[in-house]
XYZ file of N, CA and C in Angstrom:
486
model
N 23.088 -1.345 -11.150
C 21.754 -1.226 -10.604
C 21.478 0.249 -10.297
N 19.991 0.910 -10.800
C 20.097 1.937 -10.273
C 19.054 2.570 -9.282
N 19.225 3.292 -8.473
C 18.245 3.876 -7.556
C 16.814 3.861 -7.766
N 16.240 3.118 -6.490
C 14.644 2.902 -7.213
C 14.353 4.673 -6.921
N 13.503 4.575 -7.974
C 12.606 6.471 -8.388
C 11.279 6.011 -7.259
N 10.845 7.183 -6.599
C 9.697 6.854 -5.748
C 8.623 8.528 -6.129
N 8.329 8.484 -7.225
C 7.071 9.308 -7.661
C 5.961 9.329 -6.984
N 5.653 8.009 -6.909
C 4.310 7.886 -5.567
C 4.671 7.394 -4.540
N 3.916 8.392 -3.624
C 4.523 8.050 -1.860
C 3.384 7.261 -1.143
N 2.091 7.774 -2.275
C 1.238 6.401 -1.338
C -0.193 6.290 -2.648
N -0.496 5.407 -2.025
C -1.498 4.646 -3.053
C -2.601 3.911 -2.227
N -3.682 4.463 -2.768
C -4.749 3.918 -2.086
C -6.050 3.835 -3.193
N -6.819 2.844 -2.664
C -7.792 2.201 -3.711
C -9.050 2.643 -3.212
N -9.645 3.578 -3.834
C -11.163 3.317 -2.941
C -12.087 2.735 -3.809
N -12.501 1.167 -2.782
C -13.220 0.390 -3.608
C -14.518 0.525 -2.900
N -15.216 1.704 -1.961
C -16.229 1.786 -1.868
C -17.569 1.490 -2.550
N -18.488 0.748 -2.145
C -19.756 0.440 -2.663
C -19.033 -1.022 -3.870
N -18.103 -1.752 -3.900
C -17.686 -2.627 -4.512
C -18.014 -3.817 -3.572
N -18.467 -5.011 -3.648
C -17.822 -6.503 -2.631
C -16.796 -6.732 -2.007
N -16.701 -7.050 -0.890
C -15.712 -7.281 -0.405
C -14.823 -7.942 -0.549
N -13.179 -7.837 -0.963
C -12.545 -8.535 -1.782
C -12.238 -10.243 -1.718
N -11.716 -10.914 -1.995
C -11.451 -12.664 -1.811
C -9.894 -12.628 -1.005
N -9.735 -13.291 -0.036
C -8.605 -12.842 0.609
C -7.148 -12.828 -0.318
N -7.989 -14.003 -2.176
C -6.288 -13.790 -2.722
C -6.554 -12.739 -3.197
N -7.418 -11.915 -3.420
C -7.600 -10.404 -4.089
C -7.121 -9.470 -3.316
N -7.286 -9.180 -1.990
C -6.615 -8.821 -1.251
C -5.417 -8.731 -1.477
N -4.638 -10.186 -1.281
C -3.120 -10.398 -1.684
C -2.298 -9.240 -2.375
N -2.974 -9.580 -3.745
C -2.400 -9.182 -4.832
C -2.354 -7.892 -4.765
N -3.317 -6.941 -4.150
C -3.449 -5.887 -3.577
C -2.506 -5.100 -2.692
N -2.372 -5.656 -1.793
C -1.429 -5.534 -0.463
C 0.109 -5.810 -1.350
N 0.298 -6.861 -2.464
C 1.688 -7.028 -2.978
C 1.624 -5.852 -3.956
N 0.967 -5.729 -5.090
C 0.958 -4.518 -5.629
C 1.411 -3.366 -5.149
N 0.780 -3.037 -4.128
C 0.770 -1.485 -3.608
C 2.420 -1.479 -2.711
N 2.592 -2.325 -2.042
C 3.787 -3.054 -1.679
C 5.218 -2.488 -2.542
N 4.940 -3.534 -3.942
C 5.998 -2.810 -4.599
C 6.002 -1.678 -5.408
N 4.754 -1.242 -5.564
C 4.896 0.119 -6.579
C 5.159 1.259 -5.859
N 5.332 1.097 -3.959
C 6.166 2.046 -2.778
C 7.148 2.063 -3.139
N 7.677 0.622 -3.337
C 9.223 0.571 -3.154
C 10.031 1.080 -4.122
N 9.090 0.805 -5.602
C 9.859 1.716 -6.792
C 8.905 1.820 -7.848
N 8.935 3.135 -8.614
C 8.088 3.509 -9.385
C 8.207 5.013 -9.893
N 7.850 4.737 -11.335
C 8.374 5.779 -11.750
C 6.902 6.669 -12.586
N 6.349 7.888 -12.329
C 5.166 8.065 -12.490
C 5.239 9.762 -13.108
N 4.965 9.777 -13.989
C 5.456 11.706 -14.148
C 4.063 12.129 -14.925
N 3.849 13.401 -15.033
C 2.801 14.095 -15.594
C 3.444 15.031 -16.185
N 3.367 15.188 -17.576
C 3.896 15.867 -18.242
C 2.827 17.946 -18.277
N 4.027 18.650 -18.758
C 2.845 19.875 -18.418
C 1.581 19.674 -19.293
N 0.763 20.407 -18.938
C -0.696 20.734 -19.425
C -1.055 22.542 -19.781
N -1.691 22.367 -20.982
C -2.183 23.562 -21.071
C -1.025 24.549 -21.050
N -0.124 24.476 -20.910
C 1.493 25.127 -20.744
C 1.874 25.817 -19.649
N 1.282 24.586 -18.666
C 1.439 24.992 -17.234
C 2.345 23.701 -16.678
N 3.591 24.307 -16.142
C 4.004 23.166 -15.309
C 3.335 22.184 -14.418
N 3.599 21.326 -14.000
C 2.642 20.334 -13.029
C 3.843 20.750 -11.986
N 3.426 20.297 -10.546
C 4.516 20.574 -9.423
C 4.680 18.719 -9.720
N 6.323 19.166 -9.029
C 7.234 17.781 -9.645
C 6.621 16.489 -8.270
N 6.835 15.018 -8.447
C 6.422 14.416 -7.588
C 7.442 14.579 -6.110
N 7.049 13.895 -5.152
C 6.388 12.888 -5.125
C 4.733 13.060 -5.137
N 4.058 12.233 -5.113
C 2.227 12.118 -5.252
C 1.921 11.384 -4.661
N 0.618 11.626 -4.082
C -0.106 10.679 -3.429
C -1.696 10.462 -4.288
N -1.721 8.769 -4.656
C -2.578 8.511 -5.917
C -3.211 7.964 -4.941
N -4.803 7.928 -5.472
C -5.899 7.296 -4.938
C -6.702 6.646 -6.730
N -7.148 5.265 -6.445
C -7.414 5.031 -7.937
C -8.953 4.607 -7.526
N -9.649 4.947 -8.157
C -11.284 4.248 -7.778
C -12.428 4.632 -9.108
N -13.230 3.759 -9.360
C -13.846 3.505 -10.545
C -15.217 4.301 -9.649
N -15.534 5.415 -10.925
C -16.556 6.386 -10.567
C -17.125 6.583 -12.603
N -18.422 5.914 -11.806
C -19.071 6.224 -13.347
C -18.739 5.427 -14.352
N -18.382 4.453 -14.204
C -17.606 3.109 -15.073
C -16.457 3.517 -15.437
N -15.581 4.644 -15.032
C -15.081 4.859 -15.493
C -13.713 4.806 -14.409
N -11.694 4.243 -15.167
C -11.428 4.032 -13.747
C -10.919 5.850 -13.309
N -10.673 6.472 -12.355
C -10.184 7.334 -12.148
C -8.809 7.432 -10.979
N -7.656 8.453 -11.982
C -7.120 9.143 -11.048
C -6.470 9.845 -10.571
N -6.597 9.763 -9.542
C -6.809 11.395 -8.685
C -5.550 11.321 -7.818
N -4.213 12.505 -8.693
C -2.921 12.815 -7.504
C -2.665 13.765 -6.900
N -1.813 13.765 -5.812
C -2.144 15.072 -5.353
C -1.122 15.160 -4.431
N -0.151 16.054 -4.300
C 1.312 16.620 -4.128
C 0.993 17.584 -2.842
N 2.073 17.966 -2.043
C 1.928 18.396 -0.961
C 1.012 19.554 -0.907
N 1.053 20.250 -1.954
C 0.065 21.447 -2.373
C -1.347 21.147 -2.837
N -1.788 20.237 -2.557
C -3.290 19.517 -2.725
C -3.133 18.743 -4.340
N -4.402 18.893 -5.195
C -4.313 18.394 -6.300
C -3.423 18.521 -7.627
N -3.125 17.492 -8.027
C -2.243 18.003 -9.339
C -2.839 17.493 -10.397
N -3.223 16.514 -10.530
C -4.189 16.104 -11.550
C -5.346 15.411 -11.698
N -6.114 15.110 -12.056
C -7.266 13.987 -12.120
C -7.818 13.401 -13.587
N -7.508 12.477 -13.132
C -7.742 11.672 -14.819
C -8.827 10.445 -15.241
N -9.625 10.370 -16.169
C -10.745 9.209 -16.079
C -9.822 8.339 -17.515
N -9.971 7.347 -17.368
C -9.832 6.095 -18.369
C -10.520 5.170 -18.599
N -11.357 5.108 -19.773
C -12.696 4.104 -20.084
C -12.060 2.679 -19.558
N -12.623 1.563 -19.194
C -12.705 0.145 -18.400
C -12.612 -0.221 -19.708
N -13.122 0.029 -20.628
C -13.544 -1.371 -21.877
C -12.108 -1.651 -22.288
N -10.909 -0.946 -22.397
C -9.832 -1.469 -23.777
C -9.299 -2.477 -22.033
N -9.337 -2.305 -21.142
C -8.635 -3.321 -20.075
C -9.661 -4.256 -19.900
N -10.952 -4.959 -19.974
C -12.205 -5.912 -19.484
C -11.384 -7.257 -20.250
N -11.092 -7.203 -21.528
C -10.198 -8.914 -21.974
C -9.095 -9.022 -21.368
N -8.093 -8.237 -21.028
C -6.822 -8.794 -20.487
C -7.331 -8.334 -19.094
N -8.139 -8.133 -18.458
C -8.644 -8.746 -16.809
C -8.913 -9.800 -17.196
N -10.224 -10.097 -18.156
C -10.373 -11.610 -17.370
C -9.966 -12.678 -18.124
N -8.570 -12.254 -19.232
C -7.862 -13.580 -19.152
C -6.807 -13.951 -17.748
N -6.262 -12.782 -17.265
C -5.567 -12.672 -15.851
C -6.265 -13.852 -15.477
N -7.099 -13.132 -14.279
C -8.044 -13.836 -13.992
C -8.237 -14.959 -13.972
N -8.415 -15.527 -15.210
C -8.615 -17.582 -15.603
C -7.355 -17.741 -15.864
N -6.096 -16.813 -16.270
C -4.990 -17.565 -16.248
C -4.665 -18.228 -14.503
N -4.736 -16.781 -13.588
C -4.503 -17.347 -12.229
C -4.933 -18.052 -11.328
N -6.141 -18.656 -11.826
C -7.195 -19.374 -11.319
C -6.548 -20.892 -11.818
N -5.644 -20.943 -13.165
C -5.456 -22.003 -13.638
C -3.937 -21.962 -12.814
N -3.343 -20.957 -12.931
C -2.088 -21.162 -11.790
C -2.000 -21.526 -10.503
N -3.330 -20.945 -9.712
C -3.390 -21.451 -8.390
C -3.879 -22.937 -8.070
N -4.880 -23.716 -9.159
C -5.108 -24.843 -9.223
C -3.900 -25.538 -9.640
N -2.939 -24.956 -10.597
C -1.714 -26.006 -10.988
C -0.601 -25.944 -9.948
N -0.462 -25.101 -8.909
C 0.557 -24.962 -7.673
C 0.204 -26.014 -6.623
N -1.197 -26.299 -6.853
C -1.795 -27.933 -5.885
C -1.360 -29.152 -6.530
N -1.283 -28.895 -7.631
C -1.470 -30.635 -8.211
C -0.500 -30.921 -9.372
N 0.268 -29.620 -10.042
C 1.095 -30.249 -11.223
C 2.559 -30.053 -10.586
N 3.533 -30.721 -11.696
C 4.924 -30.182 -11.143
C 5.395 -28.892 -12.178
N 6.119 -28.980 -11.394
C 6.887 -27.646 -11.328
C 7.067 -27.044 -13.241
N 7.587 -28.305 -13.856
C 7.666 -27.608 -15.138
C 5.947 -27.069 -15.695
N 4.948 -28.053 -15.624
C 4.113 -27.192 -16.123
C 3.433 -25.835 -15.331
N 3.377 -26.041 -14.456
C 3.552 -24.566 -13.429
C 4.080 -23.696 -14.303
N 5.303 -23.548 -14.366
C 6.340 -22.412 -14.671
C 5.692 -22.070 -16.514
N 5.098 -23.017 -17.371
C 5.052 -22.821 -18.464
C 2.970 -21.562 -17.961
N 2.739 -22.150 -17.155
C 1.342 -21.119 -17.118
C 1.780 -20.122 -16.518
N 2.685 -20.088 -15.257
C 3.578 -18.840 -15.153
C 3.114 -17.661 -16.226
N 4.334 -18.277 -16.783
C 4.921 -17.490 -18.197
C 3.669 -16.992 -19.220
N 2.338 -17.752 -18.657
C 1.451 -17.039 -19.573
C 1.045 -16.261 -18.958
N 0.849 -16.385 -17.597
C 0.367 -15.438 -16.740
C 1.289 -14.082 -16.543
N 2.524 -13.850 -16.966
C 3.735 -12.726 -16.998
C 3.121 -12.218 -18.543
N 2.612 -13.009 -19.078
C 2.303 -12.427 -21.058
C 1.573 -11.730 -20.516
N 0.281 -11.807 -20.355
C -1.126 -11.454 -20.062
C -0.709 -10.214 -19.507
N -0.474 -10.375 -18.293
C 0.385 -8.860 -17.267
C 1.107 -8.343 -17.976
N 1.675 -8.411 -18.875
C 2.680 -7.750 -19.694
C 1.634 -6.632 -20.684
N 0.661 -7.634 -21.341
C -0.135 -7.060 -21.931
C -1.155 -5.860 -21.125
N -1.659 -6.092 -20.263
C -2.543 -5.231 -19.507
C -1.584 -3.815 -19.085
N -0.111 -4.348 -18.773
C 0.462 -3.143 -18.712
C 0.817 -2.401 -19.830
N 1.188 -2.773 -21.031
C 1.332 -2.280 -22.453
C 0.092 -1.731 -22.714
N -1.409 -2.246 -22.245
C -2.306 -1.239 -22.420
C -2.717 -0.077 -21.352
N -2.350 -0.083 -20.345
C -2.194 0.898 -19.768
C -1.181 2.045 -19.624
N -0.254 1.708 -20.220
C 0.740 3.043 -21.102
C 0.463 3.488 -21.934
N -0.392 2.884 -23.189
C -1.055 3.274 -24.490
C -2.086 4.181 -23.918
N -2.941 3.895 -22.884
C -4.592 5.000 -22.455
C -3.758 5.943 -21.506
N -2.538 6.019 -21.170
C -2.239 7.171 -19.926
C -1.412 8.219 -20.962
N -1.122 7.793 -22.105
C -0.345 8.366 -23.197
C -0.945 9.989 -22.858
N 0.064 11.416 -23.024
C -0.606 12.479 -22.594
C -1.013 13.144 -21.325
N -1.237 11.673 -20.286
C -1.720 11.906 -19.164
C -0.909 11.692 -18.426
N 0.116 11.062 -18.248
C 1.372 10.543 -17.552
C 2.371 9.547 -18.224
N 3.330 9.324 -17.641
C 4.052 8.809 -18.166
C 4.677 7.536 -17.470
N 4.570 6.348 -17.408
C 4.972 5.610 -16.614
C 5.826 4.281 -17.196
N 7.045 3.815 -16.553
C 7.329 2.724 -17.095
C 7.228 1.534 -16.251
N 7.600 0.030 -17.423
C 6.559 -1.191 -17.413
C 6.388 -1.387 -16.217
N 7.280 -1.828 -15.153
C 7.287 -2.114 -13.863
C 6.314 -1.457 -13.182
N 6.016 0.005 -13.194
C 4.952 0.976 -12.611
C 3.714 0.549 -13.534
N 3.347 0.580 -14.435
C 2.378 0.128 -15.125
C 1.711 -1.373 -15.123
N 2.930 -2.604 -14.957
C 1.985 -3.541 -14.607
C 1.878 -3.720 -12.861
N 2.325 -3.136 -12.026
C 1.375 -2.849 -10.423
C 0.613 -2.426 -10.675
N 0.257 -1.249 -11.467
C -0.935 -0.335 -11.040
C -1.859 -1.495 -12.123
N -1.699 -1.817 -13.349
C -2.693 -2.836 -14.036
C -3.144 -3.624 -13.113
N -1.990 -4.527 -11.779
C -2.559 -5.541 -10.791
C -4.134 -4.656 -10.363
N -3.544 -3.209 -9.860
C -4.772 -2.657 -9.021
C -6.130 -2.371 -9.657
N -5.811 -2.379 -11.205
C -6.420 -1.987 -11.815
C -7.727 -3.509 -11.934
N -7.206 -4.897 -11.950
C -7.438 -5.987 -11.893
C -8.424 -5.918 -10.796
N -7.644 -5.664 -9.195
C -8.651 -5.734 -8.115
C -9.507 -5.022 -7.733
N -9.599 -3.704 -8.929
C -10.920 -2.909 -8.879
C -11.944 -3.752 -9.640
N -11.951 -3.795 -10.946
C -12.301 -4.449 -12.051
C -12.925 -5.769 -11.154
N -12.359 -6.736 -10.184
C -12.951 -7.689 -9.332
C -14.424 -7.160 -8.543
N -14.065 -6.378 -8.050
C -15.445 -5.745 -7.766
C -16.349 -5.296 -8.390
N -16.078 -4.887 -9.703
C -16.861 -4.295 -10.554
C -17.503 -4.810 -11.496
């Protein structure tokens, strides 16, 4: 087992001027941010052929202009700021979405094996949203799956508001 990496030291969402979230949106929120403290691995490669100062970072993610953005920033103020178009993530939100809607209705009323089989679609889906969010940060950072599908969760409970 090896040492969780802690690149980001804090993470915050500003979902200003969005609805106020659904308390399981919340959840997922509060668990997200939860574990992508506990371990996560997040790097910015140089730019322009300028070193970046090394992490840790403090990320703030918030959708400005349809667009999601974000913005890190290391004990020395800013280090980077980045926009990523919403459209290649809008299908794998809202299959999430109706997958977990079909998970939270099947945790009331089915057993356990078919549970675990929508599970498992619901881990695809997340799998996918994070595979596309390594493909659009390509250049811009570098992150692996575990860090990529938290921040996709957050990326989900912006996208809820939006």
């Amino acid at each position: 087992m090896t040492a969780a990496t802690m690149d980001l030291r804090s993470v915050t969402i500003d979902d200003s001027g969005l609805p106020a979230p659904t308390p399981e949106i919340e959840q997922e929120r509060k668990v997200a941010i939860f574990d992508l403290l506990e371990d996560n691995s997040f790097r910015i490669p140089a730019r322009d052929g300028k070193d970046i100062p090394p992490p840790p970072y403090d990320l703030d993610l918030c959708i400005r202009d349809r667009k999601l953005v974000f913005d890190l920033r290391g004990t020395a103020g800013q280090v980077a700021e980045f926009q990523l178009s919403l459209g290649p993530f809008r299908q794998a939100v809202k299959d999430y979405y109706q997958i977990c809607d079909s998970y939270f209705d099947a945790v009331k009323k089915l057993p356990p094996s078919q549970i675990e089989t929508i599970d498992m679609a619901r881990r695809g889906i997340h799998n996918e949203g994070a595979r596309i969010l390594q493909e659009r940060l390509e250049g811009k950072a570098e992150v692996d799956i575990d860090t990529a599908r938290r921040l996709f969760t957050l990326i989900c409970v912006l996208h809820w508001g939006g």
